Amino acid sequence: MEAVKLKKKDCKIVVAVDESEESMYALSWCLCNLISQTTINKLILLYVKPPPPVYSSLDVAGYIFSGDVIRALETYGNDLVNSVMGRAEDICGKFSSDVNVEKIVSSGDAKDVICKIVNRIKPDTLVMGSHGYGFFKRAFLGSVSDHCAKHVQCPVVIVKHPEKI
Amino acid sequence: MEAVKLKKKDCKIVVAVDESEESMYALSWCLCNLISQTTINKLILLYVKPPPPVYSSLDVAGYIFSGDVIRALETYGNDLVNSVMGRAEDICGKFSSDVNVEKIVSSGDAKDVICKIVNRIKPDTLVMGSHGYGFFKRAFLGSVSDHCAKHVQCPVVIVKHPEKI
């Protein structure tokens, strides 16, 4: 019977976070709806940075990129990670102190990295925002949540921000 | 703050069920993970029958369809609805007596009907199996869960059967 197999003491949930309001809303939804008092909850916040650009010493217009510019871009990327993770931790703290929060920061193409990490750590559930792009963007670029729903092995929750539907 | 807006007393969840093992597993997952003791839970089991075929009095081979055959097909369809809903209610009963279960049976193209009904009754969450078809079937026919994840307005949980990944 399915019921017996599903009952668990430990509950491990991955929430894919980024700088969007939608991903913070998905995290709030998760804390409201998936965190139970009867389980030991581990929440893993997963942030994927875009892949580092390959800097040529000359850009297309022939200007030389200084080391300062490259370092400034890297600093900006790190600030963004800290800002997103800080905000996500604040939200977790406001909901419950019973949740053990872990953070994973990786880089690459978000859809591939999320699938790879989720299929490796095998959580009970993956939660993510939908990024409900309009028709053209979705049709041509595809969506991270579509891709993950197809390729991860655990249940996936796709949460849309109610004000962005 | 998102947290405050999300706190609710009532929780209305739609589970799309069909004759697959995967949809029964999705229902079990829902009962294990989304039903809380602190909310008033309404679970709506939604079953969509294929659209009724348009019977010609002559089939392609020139045989006449008798009324008996048509009635037999209709009876089979109704038996299937009763069987799926009965099984789903059994699973609900085994998990919790606190859940108020409703049933909706409709007919048509499953992906369109599910979206239409869900966007009308506005549940907190839609839960469904993924029907993880292989590449060709998915690429050419598309998947009901893909379509619903794009077109319904509430959070969608897509559950894969662990033995069918």
XYZ file of C-alpha atoms in Angstrom:
330
model
C 0.000 0.000 0.000
C 1.411 3.407 -0.992
C 0.501 5.024 2.333
C 2.933 3.057 4.435
C 5.859 3.614 2.129
C 5.364 7.386 2.194
C 5.328 7.851 5.991
C 8.662 9.268 7.023
C 10.350 10.735 10.051
C 12.763 12.888 8.101
C 11.670 15.341 5.484
C 14.194 16.926 3.134
C 12.968 19.707 0.870
C 14.944 21.657 -1.719
C 13.728 25.157 -2.578
C 15.317 26.730 -5.648
C 15.747 30.418 -4.841
C 16.801 33.375 -6.933
C 16.380 37.133 -6.841
C 12.738 37.023 -7.965
C 9.720 37.778 -5.777
C 8.227 34.589 -7.115
C 10.923 32.366 -5.659
C 10.510 34.006 -2.233
C 6.780 33.408 -2.485
C 7.445 29.751 -3.357
C 9.626 29.488 -0.245
C 6.846 30.986 1.904
C 4.345 28.553 0.348
C 6.656 25.674 1.185
C 7.048 26.763 4.810
C 3.271 27.170 5.142
C 2.253 23.954 3.427
C 5.020 21.371 3.557
C 6.708 21.845 6.917
C 5.081 19.623 9.484
C 5.548 19.559 13.241
C 5.641 15.773 13.136
C 8.754 15.458 11.000
C 12.395 16.447 11.257
C 12.598 19.060 8.551
C 15.653 19.899 6.537
C 15.218 22.736 4.081
C 17.925 23.176 1.472
C 18.061 26.576 -0.217
C 19.601 26.139 -3.661
C 20.863 29.144 -5.595
C 22.388 28.826 -9.043
C 24.507 31.670 -10.349
C 24.797 32.140 -14.106
C 27.975 30.581 -15.500
C 30.992 32.888 -15.205
C 31.475 34.756 -18.489
C 34.587 33.975 -20.463
C 36.313 37.341 -20.563
C 38.412 38.122 -23.535
C 41.021 40.772 -22.924
C 39.412 42.615 -25.836
C 35.646 43.030 -26.112
C 33.881 43.239 -29.475
C 34.467 46.976 -29.757
C 38.198 46.524 -29.192
C 38.300 47.902 -25.621
C 40.495 46.230 -23.090
C 38.623 44.876 -20.032
C 40.533 45.845 -16.941
C 40.928 43.474 -14.001
C 38.908 46.020 -12.007
C 35.828 45.508 -14.180
C 36.080 41.735 -13.911
C 36.506 41.925 -10.136
C 33.548 44.332 -9.873
C 31.332 41.852 -11.757
C 32.422 39.015 -9.491
C 31.738 41.102 -6.396
C 28.299 41.974 -7.718
C 27.548 38.254 -8.237
C 28.638 37.409 -4.692
C 26.610 40.289 -3.239
C 23.574 38.982 -5.074
C 24.050 35.483 -3.613
C 24.346 36.906 -0.102
C 21.311 39.106 -0.581
C 19.099 36.275 -1.894
C 20.229 33.798 0.743
C 19.873 36.367 3.524
C 16.340 37.170 2.491
C 15.459 33.481 2.217
C 16.861 32.789 5.697
C 14.855 35.698 7.123
C 11.676 34.174 5.686
C 12.551 30.758 7.156
C 13.226 32.329 10.560
C 9.866 34.075 10.589
C 7.963 30.868 9.963
C 9.559 28.336 12.210
C 12.592 27.716 14.319
C 12.158 23.951 13.896
C 13.583 23.955 10.403
C 17.181 23.046 9.822
C 18.263 25.281 6.928
C 21.173 24.450 4.640
C 22.440 26.443 1.699
C 23.906 25.309 -1.588
C 25.328 27.790 -4.095
C 26.344 26.526 -7.479
C 26.825 28.011 -10.912
C 25.900 27.088 -14.450
C 22.721 26.791 -16.464
C 20.062 26.863 -13.719
C 17.839 24.152 -15.195
C 20.653 21.645 -15.624
C 22.313 22.406 -12.297
C 19.049 22.156 -10.315
C 18.226 18.766 -11.876
C 21.725 17.440 -11.310
C 21.877 18.501 -7.656
C 18.319 17.390 -6.856
C 18.814 13.984 -8.432
C 22.032 13.587 -6.438
C 20.758 14.588 -2.992
C 17.316 12.975 -3.507
C 15.060 15.242 -1.444
C 11.428 14.389 -0.724
C 10.271 17.429 -2.676
C 11.603 20.212 -4.907
C 9.810 23.564 -4.657
C 10.296 26.359 -7.168
C 8.652 29.411 -8.689
C 7.226 29.029 -12.159
C 8.611 32.194 -13.754
C 5.473 32.446 -15.768
C 7.003 34.144 -18.758
C 4.770 35.256 -21.583
C 4.140 33.029 -24.564
C 7.137 34.011 -26.688
C 9.738 33.839 -23.975
C 8.382 30.503 -22.791
C 8.074 29.075 -26.286
C 11.577 29.995 -27.371
C 13.614 29.928 -24.204
C 11.681 27.269 -22.350
C 11.234 27.506 -18.633
C 13.425 26.274 -15.823
C 10.426 24.831 -13.964
C 9.153 22.952 -17.051
C 12.560 21.387 -17.508
C 12.936 20.446 -13.840
C 9.420 18.976 -13.637
C 10.404 16.636 -16.483
C 13.867 15.687 -15.331
C 13.982 15.481 -11.554
C 12.958 12.252 -9.887
C 11.153 13.617 -6.814
C 7.784 15.384 -6.600
C 8.026 18.977 -7.851
C 5.907 21.875 -6.620
C 5.595 24.784 -9.049
C 4.332 27.926 -7.344
C 3.137 31.010 -9.210
C 3.102 34.382 -7.539
C -0.609 35.259 -7.288
C 0.003 38.826 -8.404
C 1.890 37.763 -11.509
C -0.642 35.381 -13.033
C 5.127 40.081 3.949
C 4.224 36.933 2.046
C 3.926 34.828 5.197
C 0.887 36.568 6.573
C -1.026 36.396 3.327
C -0.453 32.665 3.021
C -1.784 31.635 6.458
C -5.213 30.118 6.007
C -7.802 28.280 7.993
C -9.330 26.477 5.044
C -7.332 24.386 2.662
C -8.835 23.232 -0.622
C -6.814 20.786 -2.690
C -7.698 19.278 -6.064
C -6.155 15.904 -6.925
C -6.513 14.850 -10.557
C -7.097 11.092 -10.494
C -7.261 8.491 -13.232
C -6.793 4.753 -13.540
C -2.988 4.949 -13.281
C -0.929 3.803 -10.313
C 0.866 7.119 -10.552
C -2.239 9.176 -9.826
C -3.018 7.035 -6.760
C 0.556 7.566 -5.590
C 0.129 11.330 -6.106
C -3.015 11.191 -3.949
C -1.120 9.335 -1.207
C 1.689 11.891 -1.407
C -0.857 14.676 -1.022
C -2.461 13.075 2.031
C 0.957 12.535 3.625
C 2.425 15.943 2.855
C -0.279 18.551 2.375
C -3.030 17.634 4.804
C -2.488 19.423 8.082
C -4.241 18.965 11.404
C -4.387 22.731 11.811
C -6.557 23.429 8.766
C -10.023 22.507 7.581
C -9.191 20.301 4.650
C -11.321 19.838 1.578
C -9.979 17.367 -0.953
C -11.571 17.385 -4.392
C -11.005 14.264 -6.480
C -11.242 15.228 -10.150
C -11.662 12.567 -12.817
C -11.872 13.441 -16.495
C -13.326 10.862 -18.868
C -12.256 10.953 -22.506
C -14.785 12.768 -24.694
C -17.638 10.492 -25.818
C -16.898 9.143 -29.288
C -19.179 10.220 -32.101
C -20.638 6.930 -33.241
C -21.541 6.555 -36.831
C -24.123 3.895 -37.534
C -21.534 2.426 -39.909
C -17.894 1.969 -38.916
C -15.060 2.175 -41.442
C -15.380 -1.475 -42.394
C -19.059 -1.023 -43.120
C -20.330 -2.875 -40.070
C -23.318 -1.510 -38.259
C -22.703 -0.605 -34.622
C -25.524 -1.951 -32.591
C -27.007 -0.009 -29.701
C -25.746 -2.837 -27.491
C -22.106 -2.097 -28.331
C -22.556 1.606 -27.654
C -24.288 0.897 -24.348
C -21.542 -1.570 -23.407
C -18.885 1.103 -24.026
C -20.788 3.614 -21.914
C -21.202 1.103 -19.106
C -17.470 0.351 -19.243
C -16.730 4.099 -18.944
C -19.011 4.450 -15.920
C -17.560 1.336 -14.275
C -14.099 2.828 -14.708
C -15.159 6.101 -13.029
C -16.642 4.187 -10.098
C -13.568 2.008 -9.783
C -11.112 4.937 -9.809
C -13.164 7.046 -7.416
C -13.754 4.089 -5.088
C -10.055 3.352 -4.919
C -9.238 7.015 -4.316
C -11.791 7.247 -1.497
C -10.345 4.105 0.105
C -6.908 5.725 0.123
C -8.337 8.925 1.661
C -10.135 6.911 4.339
C -6.957 5.078 5.314
C -5.032 8.298 5.867
C -7.384 10.509 7.744
C -10.987 10.894 8.724
C -10.516 14.666 9.027
C -10.627 15.209 5.304
C -13.819 16.289 3.618
C -13.742 14.517 0.239
C -15.687 15.750 -2.789
C -15.777 14.224 -6.244
C -16.023 15.867 -9.631
C -16.402 13.812 -12.808
C -16.206 15.588 -16.118
C -15.403 14.616 -19.678
C -13.322 16.030 -22.482
C -9.638 16.558 -23.183
C -8.108 16.010 -19.722
C -5.582 18.851 -19.899
C -8.137 21.462 -20.915
C -10.843 20.267 -18.536
C -8.487 20.140 -15.526
C -7.262 23.699 -16.171
C -10.785 25.028 -16.680
C -12.180 23.441 -13.515
C -9.165 24.326 -11.371
C -9.173 27.953 -12.498
C -12.893 28.129 -11.735
C -12.887 26.594 -8.246
C -9.548 28.189 -7.275
C -8.085 25.590 -4.908
C -4.962 26.227 -2.848
C -3.101 23.480 -4.674
C -3.477 21.086 -7.625
C -1.800 17.688 -7.240
C -1.303 15.299 -10.141
C 0.855 12.475 -11.419
C 3.410 13.312 -14.063
C 2.770 10.476 -16.514
C 6.434 10.465 -17.316
C 6.116 9.322 -20.886
C 9.236 8.596 -22.856
C 10.815 11.219 -25.049
C 8.784 10.652 -28.207
C 5.388 10.461 -26.609
C 6.115 13.557 -24.533
C 7.577 15.498 -27.433
C 4.729 14.822 -29.801
C 1.709 14.442 -27.589
C 2.789 16.714 -24.777
C 1.912 15.880 -21.232
C -1.172 16.746 -19.224
C 0.931 17.813 -16.238
C 3.155 20.103 -18.369
C 0.099 21.806 -19.761
C -1.568 22.201 -16.366
C 1.608 23.538 -14.721
C 1.621 26.296 -17.358
C -2.053 27.145 -17.374
C -3.503 26.810 -13.895
C -3.207 29.722 -11.534
C -2.573 27.887 -8.257
C 0.545 26.004 -7.127
C 0.867 22.645 -8.893
C 2.499 19.541 -7.436
C 3.719 17.017 -10.001
C 4.399 13.628 -8.424
C 6.264 10.825 -10.180
C 5.807 7.251 -9.108
C 9.197 6.238 -7.702
C 9.092 2.878 -9.468
C 8.417 4.440 -12.848
C 11.260 6.946 -13.010
